[in-house]
Coordinates of C-alpha atoms and ligand atoms in Angstrom, one line a residue:
X18 CA -48.1 12.7 1.4
X19 CA -49.6 9.9 3.1
X20 CA -47.8 8.3 5.6
X21 CA -46.8 4.5 5.0
X22 CA -47.8 2.2 7.8
X23 CA -46.6 -1.5 7.7
X24 CA -48.5 -4.0 9.9
X25 CA -48.2 -7.9 9.9
X26 CA -49.4 -10.6 11.8
X27 CA -47.4 -14.1 12.9
X28 CA -47.0 -16.5 10.0
X29 CA -49.0 -19.7 11.0
X30 CA -47.7 -22.7 11.2
X31 CA -48.3 -25.1 8.4
X32 CA -49.0 -28.2 10.9
X33 CA -52.7 -27.9 11.3
X34 CA -56.2 -26.4 10.2
X35 CA -56.7 -22.7 11.3
X36 CA -58.6 -22.2 14.6
X37 CA -60.4 -19.5 16.2
X38 CA -56.8 -18.2 17.8
X39 CA -55.6 -17.9 14.0
X40 CA -58.7 -16.1 13.1
X41 CA -58.7 -13.7 15.8
X42 CA -55.1 -12.2 15.2
X43 CA -55.9 -11.6 11.4
X44 CA -59.2 -9.9 12.3
X45 CA -57.3 -7.6 15.1
X46 CA -55.0 -6.9 12.2
X47 CA -57.3 -6.2 9.6
X48 CA -59.3 -3.9 12.2
X49 CA -56.2 -1.7 12.6
X50 CA -55.0 -2.0 8.9
X51 CA -58.4 -0.9 7.7
X52 CA -58.6 2.1 10.7
X53 CA -55.2 3.2 9.2
X54 CA -56.5 3.6 5.7
X55 CA -59.5 5.4 6.9
X56 CA -57.1 7.7 9.0
X57 CA -55.3 8.2 5.5
X58 CA -52.3 6.2 5.8
X59 CA -51.0 4.1 3.0
X60 CA -51.1 0.5 4.5
X61 CA -49.3 -2.7 3.8
X62 CA -50.7 -5.4 5.6
X63 CA -48.8 -8.8 5.4
X64 CA -49.7 -12.3 6.8
X65 CA -48.6 -15.6 5.6
X66 CA -47.7 -19.2 6.5
X67 CA -44.6 -20.5 8.3
X68 CA -43.7 -23.8 6.4
X69 CA -40.4 -25.3 7.2
X70 CA -39.5 -27.3 10.2
X71 CA -40.0 -30.7 11.8
X72 CA -43.5 -30.6 12.3
X73 CA -44.3 -30.2 8.7
X74 CA -41.8 -32.7 7.7
X75 CA -43.4 -35.5 10.0
X76 CA -47.0 -34.8 9.1
X77 CA -45.7 -35.3 5.4
X78 CA -43.8 -38.3 6.3
X79 CA -47.1 -39.7 8.0
X80 CA -49.3 -39.0 5.0
X81 CA -46.9 -40.2 2.8
X82 CA -46.7 -36.7 0.5
X83 CA -44.1 -34.4 -0.2
X84 CA -44.0 -31.8 2.5
X85 CA -44.6 -29.0 0.0
X86 CA -47.9 -31.0 -0.7
X87 CA -49.1 -30.6 2.7
X88 CA -48.0 -26.9 2.8
X89 CA -49.9 -26.2 -0.6
X90 CA -53.2 -27.8 1.3
X91 CA -52.6 -25.6 4.4
X92 CA -51.9 -22.5 2.3
X93 CA -55.2 -22.9 0.5
X94 CA -57.1 -23.4 3.8
X95 CA -55.4 -20.5 5.7
X96 CA -56.1 -18.2 2.7
X97 CA -59.4 -19.3 2.3
X98 CA -60.1 -18.3 6.0
X99 CA -58.6 -15.0 5.2
X100 CA -61.0 -14.4 2.2
X101 CA -64.1 -15.7 4.4
X102 CA -63.0 -13.1 7.0
X103 CA -62.7 -10.6 4.8
X104 CA -59.0 -9.7 5.7
X105 CA -57.7 -7.0 3.6
X106 CA -54.1 -8.3 3.4
X107 CA -52.0 -6.8 0.6
X108 CA -49.5 -9.5 0.8
X109 CA -49.7 -13.4 1.5
X110 CA -46.1 -14.5 2.3
X111 CA -45.1 -18.5 2.0
X112 CA -41.7 -19.2 3.7
X113 CA -41.1 -21.7 0.6
X114 CA -41.2 -19.0 -1.7
X115 CA -37.9 -18.2 -3.6
X116 CA -38.5 -14.5 -2.8
X117 CA -38.2 -15.6 1.0
X118 CA -35.2 -18.1 0.5
X119 CA -33.3 -16.1 -1.2
X120 CA -33.5 -13.3 1.4
X121 CA -32.8 -16.0 4.2
X122 CA -29.8 -17.1 2.4
X123 CA -28.6 -13.6 1.9
X124 CA -28.6 -12.6 5.5
X125 CA -27.3 -15.6 6.9
X126 CA -24.5 -15.3 4.6
X127 CA -24.0 -11.6 5.9
X128 CA -23.9 -12.9 9.2
X129 CA -21.6 -15.4 8.6
X130 CA -19.2 -13.2 6.7
X131 CA -19.3 -10.8 9.9
X132 CA -18.3 -13.6 12.1
X133 CA -22.0 -13.4 13.8
X134 CA -22.2 -17.1 12.9
X135 CA -19.9 -19.8 14.0
X136 CA -19.9 -23.7 14.2
X137 CA -19.3 -25.6 17.4
X138 CA -19.9 -28.9 18.7
X139 CA -23.1 -29.1 21.2
X140 CA -24.1 -31.8 23.4
X141 CA -27.5 -31.2 25.2
X142 CA -31.2 -32.3 25.4
X143 CA -33.1 -31.7 22.2
X144 CA -37.0 -31.4 22.0
X145 CA -38.5 -32.4 19.0
X146 CA -41.7 -30.5 19.7
X147 CA -40.1 -27.2 20.5
X148 CA -37.6 -28.2 17.6
X149 CA -34.6 -26.5 19.8
X150 CA -32.4 -27.6 22.6
X151 CA -33.4 -27.5 26.0
X152 CA -31.5 -27.2 29.4
X153 CA -31.8 -28.9 32.5
X154 CA -33.1 -25.5 34.1
X155 CA -36.2 -25.9 32.4
X156 CA -37.2 -28.8 34.2
X157 CA -40.1 -28.7 36.5
X158 CA -40.2 -31.1 39.8
X159 CA -37.2 -33.1 37.8
X160 CA -39.6 -33.5 34.5
X161 CA -39.5 -31.9 31.4
X162 CA -42.6 -29.9 31.1
X163 CA -45.4 -31.3 28.7
X164 CA -44.8 -28.6 26.2
X165 CA -41.4 -30.2 25.1
X166 CA -42.9 -33.5 24.3
X167 CA -40.1 -36.1 23.8
X168 CA -36.6 -34.9 25.4
X169 CA -33.5 -36.7 23.9
X170 CA -30.1 -36.4 24.7
X171 CA -27.9 -35.6 21.2
X172 CA -24.5 -34.4 20.4
X173 CA -23.9 -32.8 17.1
X174 CA -22.0 -30.0 15.3
X175 CA -24.1 -27.2 14.6
X176 CA -24.0 -23.4 13.6
X177 CA -24.5 -20.8 16.3
X178 CA -25.4 -17.1 16.2
X179 CA -23.9 -15.0 19.0
X180 CA -26.8 -13.5 20.5
X181 CA -24.8 -13.2 24.2
X182 CA -22.8 -10.0 22.5
X183 CA -25.9 -8.3 22.3
X184 CA -27.4 -8.8 25.9
X185 CA -27.0 -5.3 27.3
X186 CA -27.9 -3.6 24.2
X187 CA -30.9 -5.4 24.3
X188 CA -32.0 -4.6 27.7
X189 CA -31.1 -1.3 27.5
X190 CA -33.1 -0.8 24.3
X191 CA -36.5 -2.4 25.7
X192 CA -35.9 -0.1 28.9
X193 CA -35.6 3.1 26.8
X194 CA -38.2 2.2 24.1
X195 CA -41.2 1.9 26.3
X196 CA -43.6 2.1 23.5
X197 CA -41.9 -0.6 21.8
X198 CA -44.2 -3.5 23.5
X199 CA -47.9 -3.0 24.0
X200 CA -49.0 -3.7 26.5
X201 CA -46.3 -2.4 28.4
X202 CA -46.4 -5.1 31.0
X203 CA -45.3 -7.2 28.6
X204 CA -41.8 -5.6 28.5
X205 CA -41.7 -7.1 31.9
X206 CA -41.9 -10.9 30.3
X207 CA -39.0 -9.8 28.0
X208 CA -37.1 -8.3 30.6
X209 CA -37.2 -11.0 33.4
X210 CA -35.9 -13.4 30.4
X211 CA -33.1 -11.7 30.0
X212 CA -32.0 -11.5 33.6
X213 CA -30.6 -14.6 32.6
X214 CA -27.5 -15.0 30.8
X215 CA -28.3 -15.6 27.0
X216 CA -26.8 -18.7 25.3
X217 CA -26.1 -18.4 21.6
X218 CA -28.5 -19.4 19.5
X219 CA -28.2 -22.7 17.6
X220 CA -29.4 -21.7 13.9
X221 CA -28.7 -24.9 12.1
X222 CA -30.2 -28.4 12.0
X223 CA -28.3 -30.9 10.4
X224 CA -29.9 -32.4 7.3
X225 CA -29.8 -36.2 8.1
X226 CA -32.5 -34.8 11.3
X227 CA -34.3 -32.2 9.2
X228 CA -34.3 -31.8 5.3
X229 CA -37.3 -29.5 5.2
X230 CA -35.7 -26.3 5.7
X231 CA -33.5 -23.6 3.6
X232 CA -30.0 -24.8 3.2
X233 CA -27.3 -22.8 5.0
X234 CA -25.2 -20.9 2.3
X235 CA -22.2 -21.9 3.4
X236 CA -22.7 -25.3 4.5
X237 CA -25.0 -27.4 2.6
X238 CA -25.2 -30.3 5.1
X239 CA -27.5 -27.8 7.3
X240 CA -30.8 -26.4 7.2
X241 CA -31.5 -23.0 9.1
X242 CA -33.7 -23.2 12.2
X243 CA -37.1 -22.4 11.6
X244 CA -37.4 -19.4 14.0
X245 CA -34.1 -17.9 11.8
X246 CA -36.1 -18.5 8.9
X247 CA -39.8 -17.4 9.9
X248 CA -38.9 -14.1 11.4
X249 CA -37.2 -12.8 8.4
X250 CA -40.6 -13.0 6.4
X251 CA -41.1 -9.7 7.6
X252 CA -38.2 -8.2 6.0
X253 CA -38.6 -10.4 3.0
X254 CA -41.9 -9.2 2.1
X255 CA -40.9 -5.4 2.7
X256 CA -38.8 -5.9 0.0
X257 CA -35.3 -6.2 1.5
X258 CA -32.4 -5.8 -0.7
X259 CA -34.4 -3.4 -3.1
X260 CA -35.4 0.4 -2.9
X261 CA -39.0 -0.6 -1.8
X262 CA -37.3 -1.5 1.7
X263 CA -36.1 1.9 2.8
X264 CA -39.8 3.0 2.2
X265 CA -41.2 0.1 4.0
X266 CA -39.1 -0.6 6.8
X267 CA -39.2 -0.1 9.8
X268 CA -42.6 -2.0 10.3
X269 CA -45.1 -0.1 12.7
X270 CA -46.4 -3.3 14.2
X271 CA -45.7 -6.9 14.4
X272 CA -49.0 -8.1 15.9
X273 CA -48.5 -11.5 17.7
X274 CA -49.9 -13.6 20.3
X275 CA -48.3 -13.7 23.7
X276 CA -46.4 -17.2 23.4
X277 CA -44.2 -16.1 20.7
X278 CA -42.9 -12.7 22.2
X279 CA -40.5 -14.1 24.2
X280 CA -37.6 -15.0 23.0
X281 CA -38.5 -15.0 19.3
X282 CA -40.0 -11.7 18.8
X283 CA -38.3 -9.6 21.5
X284 CA -35.2 -11.1 22.0
X285 CA -34.0 -13.2 18.5
X286 CA -35.5 -10.7 16.1
X287 CA -34.0 -7.4 17.3
X288 CA -30.9 -9.1 17.9
X289 CA -30.7 -10.3 14.4
X290 CA -31.6 -7.0 12.9
X291 CA -29.4 -5.5 15.5
X292 CA -26.8 -7.5 13.7
X293 CA -27.6 -6.8 9.9
X294 CA -27.4 -3.2 10.9
X295 CA -31.4 -3.0 10.3
X296 CA -33.7 -0.6 12.0
X297 CA -35.9 -2.3 14.9
X298 CA -39.6 -2.5 14.0
X299 CA -41.3 0.1 16.1
X300 CA -44.1 -1.8 18.0
X301 CA -45.2 -5.4 18.9
X302 CA -48.7 -5.6 19.7
X303 CA -49.0 -8.9 22.2
X304 CA -52.4 -9.9 22.2
X305 CA -53.7 -12.6 24.7
X306 CA -55.2 -16.0 23.9
X307 CA -58.6 -17.5 23.1
X308 CA -59.1 -20.2 25.9
X309 CA -61.4 -23.2 25.8
X310 CA -62.2 -24.4 29.2
X311 CA -59.6 -22.3 30.7
X312 CA -56.6 -23.6 28.4
X313 CA -55.3 -22.1 25.3
X314 CA -57.1 -23.0 22.2
X315 CA -54.5 -24.8 20.1
X316 CA -54.1 -28.1 17.8
X317 CA -52.5 -30.0 20.3
X318 CA -55.3 -29.4 22.9
X319 CA -57.4 -30.7 20.5
X320 CA -60.5 -28.5 21.9
X321 CA -60.6 -26.1 18.9
X322 CA -63.2 -23.9 17.4
X323 CA -63.3 -23.8 13.5
X324 CA -64.0 -20.2 12.5
X325 CA -65.5 -21.1 9.5
X326 CA -68.5 -22.8 10.9
X327 CA -69.2 -19.8 12.8
X328 CA -68.8 -17.5 9.7
X329 CA -70.8 -20.2 7.7
X330 CA -73.4 -19.5 10.6
X331 CA -73.6 -16.1 11.3
X332 CA -71.5 -14.5 8.8
X333 CA -68.0 -13.0 9.0
X334 CA -69.1 -9.6 10.3
X335 CA -70.9 -11.4 13.5
X336 CA -67.9 -13.4 14.2
X337 CA -65.7 -10.4 13.8
X338 CA -67.8 -8.3 16.0
X339 CA -68.0 -11.2 18.6
X340 CA -64.0 -11.4 19.0
X341 CA -63.3 -8.0 18.8
X342 CA -66.3 -7.1 21.6
X343 CA -65.2 -9.8 23.8
X344 CA -61.4 -9.7 24.0
X345 CA -59.4 -7.2 25.6
X346 CA -56.5 -7.0 23.5
X347 CA -53.6 -8.3 25.7
X348 CA -55.8 -10.3 27.8
X349 CA -57.2 -13.7 27.5
X350 CA -60.7 -14.4 26.5
X351 CA -62.8 -17.7 27.1
X352 CA -64.9 -18.4 24.0
X353 CA -68.3 -19.9 24.7
X354 CA -70.6 -20.6 22.0
X355 CA -73.9 -19.1 24.5
X356 CA -71.7 -15.9 24.8
X357 CA -71.5 -15.9 21.1
X358 CA -75.2 -16.3 20.7
X359 CA -76.0 -13.8 23.5
X360 CA -73.8 -10.9 21.7
X361 CA -75.4 -12.0 18.2
X362 CA -78.4 -11.8 19.6
X363 CA -78.7 -9.1 21.6
X364 CA -76.2 -6.6 20.5
X365 CA -76.7 -7.3 16.6
X366 CA -79.9 -8.8 16.0
X367 CA -82.0 -6.7 18.6
X368 CA -80.3 -3.3 18.9
X369 CA -78.8 -2.6 15.7
X370 CA -80.5 -5.1 13.3
X371 CA -84.2 -4.2 14.3
X372 CA -83.5 -0.6 14.8
X373 CA -82.1 -0.3 11.0
X374 CA -85.5 -2.5 9.6
X375 CA -87.7 -0.4 12.0
X376 CA -86.4 2.8 10.4
X377 CA -86.5 1.5 6.7
X378 CA -90.1 0.2 7.3
X379 CA -91.3 3.7 8.8
X380 CA -89.6 5.5 6.1
X381 CA -91.3 3.5 3.2
X382 CA -94.7 4.1 4.8
X383 CA -94.6 7.6 5.9
X384 CA -91.9 9.2 4.1
X385 CA -92.3 8.0 0.8
X386 CA -88.8 6.1 0.9
X387 CA -86.6 9.1 1.3
X388 CA -84.9 10.8 4.1
X389 CA -87.4 13.5 5.3
X390 CA -85.6 17.0 6.7
X391 CA -85.3 17.4 10.4
X392 CA -87.1 20.5 10.9
X393 CA -87.4 21.0 14.8
X394 CA -84.5 20.4 17.8
X395 CA -86.7 19.6 21.0
X396 CA -85.3 17.9 24.0
X397 CA -85.1 14.2 22.5
X398 CA -82.9 15.4 19.7
X399 CA -80.8 17.5 21.8
X400 CA -80.1 14.5 24.0
X401 CA -79.3 12.1 21.1
X402 CA -76.8 14.6 19.7
X403 CA -75.1 15.1 23.0
X404 CA -74.8 11.4 23.2
X405 CA -73.1 11.3 20.0
X406 CA -70.8 14.0 21.0
X407 CA -69.6 12.1 24.1
X408 CA -69.5 9.2 21.9
X409 CA -67.3 10.8 19.0
X410 CA -65.1 12.3 21.1
X411 CA -63.7 9.3 22.4
X412 CA -63.7 6.8 19.5
X413 CA -60.7 7.8 17.6
X414 CA -58.5 7.6 20.8
X415 CA -60.0 4.3 21.8
X416 CA -59.1 2.9 18.4
X417 CA -55.6 4.2 18.4
X418 CA -54.8 2.6 21.8
X419 CA -56.2 -0.6 20.4
X420 CA -59.4 -0.3 22.9
X421 CA -61.6 -1.8 20.6
X422 CA -63.8 -3.5 22.9
X423 CA -64.2 -0.1 24.6
X424 CA -65.2 1.5 21.2
X425 CA -67.7 -1.0 20.4
X426 CA -69.4 -0.6 23.6
X427 CA -69.6 2.9 23.4
X428 CA -70.7 2.8 19.9
X429 CA -73.6 0.2 20.9
X430 CA -74.5 2.3 24.1
X431 CA -75.1 5.0 21.2
X432 CA -77.2 2.6 19.0
X433 CA -79.3 2.1 22.4
X434 CA -79.6 5.6 23.0
X435 CA -81.1 5.7 19.2
X436 CA -83.4 3.1 20.2
X437 CA -84.7 5.1 22.9
X438 CA -84.9 8.4 21.0
X439 CA -87.2 6.2 18.6
X440 CA -89.5 5.1 21.8
X441 CA -89.7 8.7 22.9
X442 CA -90.9 10.3 19.6
X443 CA -92.6 7.0 18.7
X444 CA -92.8 7.9 15.0
X445 CA -95.8 5.4 14.4
X446 CA -97.8 7.4 17.0
X447 CA -97.3 10.7 15.4
X448 CA -98.0 9.3 11.8
X449 CA -101.6 8.9 13.0
X450 CA -102.1 12.4 13.6
X451 CA -102.9 15.1 11.0
X452 CA -101.6 18.2 13.2
X453 CA -98.8 19.9 11.4
X454 CA -96.6 19.9 14.6
X455 CA -96.8 16.2 14.8
X456 CA -95.9 15.6 11.3
X457 CA -93.1 17.7 11.5
X458 CA -91.9 15.7 14.7
X459 CA -92.4 12.8 12.5
X460 CA -90.2 13.9 9.6
X461 CA -87.7 15.1 12.3
X462 CA -87.4 11.8 14.2
X463 CA -86.7 9.8 10.9
X464 CA -84.2 12.0 9.7
X465 CA -83.0 12.2 13.1
X466 CA -82.6 8.2 13.1
X467 CA -81.0 8.2 10.0
X468 CA -78.3 10.4 10.4
X469 CA -77.7 8.8 13.9
X470 CA -77.2 5.4 12.3
X471 CA -74.9 6.5 10.0
X472 CA -72.8 7.9 12.6
X473 CA -73.1 4.7 14.5
X474 CA -71.6 2.6 11.3
X475 CA -68.8 4.8 10.4
X476 CA -66.5 3.6 13.3
X477 CA -68.2 -0.2 13.0
X478 CA -66.8 -0.1 9.3
X479 CA -63.3 -1.3 10.4
X480 CA -64.6 -4.0 12.5
X481 CA -67.6 -4.9 10.3
X482 CA -66.9 -3.6 6.9
X483 CA -69.9 -5.2 5.1
X484 CA -72.6 -4.5 7.2
X485 CA -71.7 -1.0 7.9
X486 CA -71.5 -0.4 4.1
X487 CA -74.6 -1.7 3.7
X488 CA -76.4 0.1 6.6
X489 CA -74.7 3.2 5.3
X490 CA -76.3 2.6 1.8
X491 CA -79.6 1.8 3.6
X492 CA -80.0 5.1 5.0
X493 CA -78.8 7.1 2.0
X494 CA -75.3 8.2 2.7
X495 CA -72.5 8.0 0.7
X496 CA -69.7 5.6 0.7
X497 CA -66.1 7.2 2.2
X498 CA -62.5 6.3 2.2
X499 CA -61.2 8.9 4.7
X500 CA -62.6 9.4 8.3
X501 CA -62.5 13.1 8.1
X502 CA -65.7 15.0 8.5
X503 CA -67.5 11.4 8.8
X504 CA -68.2 12.0 12.5
X505 CA -69.7 14.8 12.7
X506 CA -73.7 15.4 12.8
X507 CA -75.5 17.2 10.3
X508 CA -74.3 15.0 6.6
X509 CA -76.8 16.0 4.3
X510 CA -79.1 13.1 3.9
X511 CA -82.0 15.1 2.9
X512 CA -83.9 13.5 0.0
X513 CA -81.8 10.8 -0.3
X514 CA -83.3 7.1 -1.0
X515 CA -84.1 5.1 2.2
X516 CA -83.6 1.3 1.5
X517 CA -86.2 -1.6 1.3
X518 CA -86.8 -3.3 4.8
X519 CA -83.6 -5.7 5.3
X520 CA -83.0 -8.4 7.7
X521 CA -79.5 -7.7 8.8
X522 CA -79.0 -10.5 11.4
X523 CA -81.1 -13.3 10.6
X524 CA -82.1 -15.5 13.3
X525 CA -80.0 -18.7 12.7
X526 CA -81.3 -22.2 13.4
X527 CA -79.4 -23.3 16.6
X528 CA -76.9 -26.1 15.5
Ligands
LIG27 N1 -45.0 -19.7 13.0 C1 -45.1 -19.3 14.3 C2 -45.2 -17.7 14.2 C3 -44.0 -17.2 13.4 S1 -44.2 -15.7 13.2 C4 -42.6 -14.8 12.5 C5 -46.4 -19.7 15.4 N2 -47.4 -20.0 14.6 S2 -48.9 -20.6 15.6 O1 -49.5 -21.0 14.0 O2 -48.4 -21.4 16.2 O3 -49.4 -19.3 15.7 C6 -49.6 -18.4 14.9 C7 -50.3 -16.9 15.9 O4 -51.4 -17.4 16.1 C8 -49.5 -16.6 16.9 O5 -49.1 -15.2 17.0 C9 -50.1 -17.2 18.2 O6 -49.8 -16.6 19.2 C10 -51.5 -17.2 17.6 N3 -52.5 -18.0 18.6 C11 -52.2 -19.3 18.3 N4 -53.2 -20.0 19.2 C12 -53.8 -19.3 19.7 C13 -54.9 -18.8 21.0 N5 -55.3 -20.0 21.2 N6 -55.7 -17.5 20.9 C14 -55.2 -16.4 20.4 N7 -54.1 -16.5 19.5 C15 -53.2 -17.4 19.7 O7 -46.3 -19.4 16.5

């Protein structure tokens, strides 16, 4: 039986258009989902939209429309981005859906009945931008940091979730489950946070302050706090409360950015689950940020790259390649259009694109449009096969360990190896000779290039699904849905039709 593999992205805030950071997280998760499918797993891949909260309510008020209208528009935008990027998600959750509201209410009621939630008066400082109470301790040089926006003093009754009683358990869990947070160094951020005593979490907002949220089942004057609502999406979509849940849960990976590991994912979420008696997710995969002039690319910084512009100009696969090649998962990366252009031109258009069109061109001219038979094995063939052997033996483990940038580097080193091979064998020169040995070398070189290209694109498939599939078809290879056997040299391409010359990466007009 195939193994279930449940992977999620964070759900995006419905308070602005998608940017490069959102697009990256989806691409990263999609690559893992596609890779796991090729490994034979039964994948469930979830992404979605986080629609409640003050910011959404405020932007709806400013626009003079009901909040759901703002959400519907943004849901269409974010889902449009997913399809433009060829994201293979199996589900798209919106926190305004009934299935989700029902689960949030159910777990709130459960926790309330168990005495994990209590009501108390609270007097404190409130940050509208972060939608949370903040403490004096968080001041820097006597001032509230910029990220809090306007901070006001308020007194109100609210509901609190007993986080503090789980602090020791959580510290212990993070320390013992060493593989829970990837990269490992991020566990230290969580443990650092847990060095201070945990305050209980305020999980409600009075309706007079915030209406746009899920009403508490035990007090209709309140809605629930946005993180409590948002985190629950992961179990809603796994079918919490139904038989399906036991099959899907625990999630294998929650893929998130480093800004939302601590406290929401590494503190609130495990404690919520523990209090409910639900298993913890197996892993958090924490990626870094796309930066623009050294700062996090975000709606509030204003300095954002619209992924749709790049996709429109260069295609989804070029975008997917670039973000995956440049970002070492877990670290930050600076975006620049010059870097994008240079990767596009040198790796994709020159090294890969030209190689394919060269082969197809020669295949039509010298081999009647069919893959010939490799008849000899000389030094150039041996060298190329050895290079492939070294490349292939590393690829799966690089993918399993999220070292996608390195995997792509290795694959493109192999692509350069094929180009070198072509220069060495120079089939265009061999074609001019009538000698039988040159003709055999000509056939061998074309067959070798076709097989090498087939191999080169196998592991590009999760990263560049469309282009890889196209190249595979152009060199006469069959499509596959399992990796098994695909990385071995020696498929039988002889006699298969080679495609007509194709331009895979057109040179764009620079805008
Ligand atoms: N709604 C919350 C997440 C709730 S998950 C239960 C949220 N939304 S967000 O729209 O602000 O961010 C969504 C994801 O995009 C987060 O994982 C965040 O880290 C990621 N990114 C947002 N900007 C980013 C960059 N500049 N670079 C890379 N990813 C970043 O947080």
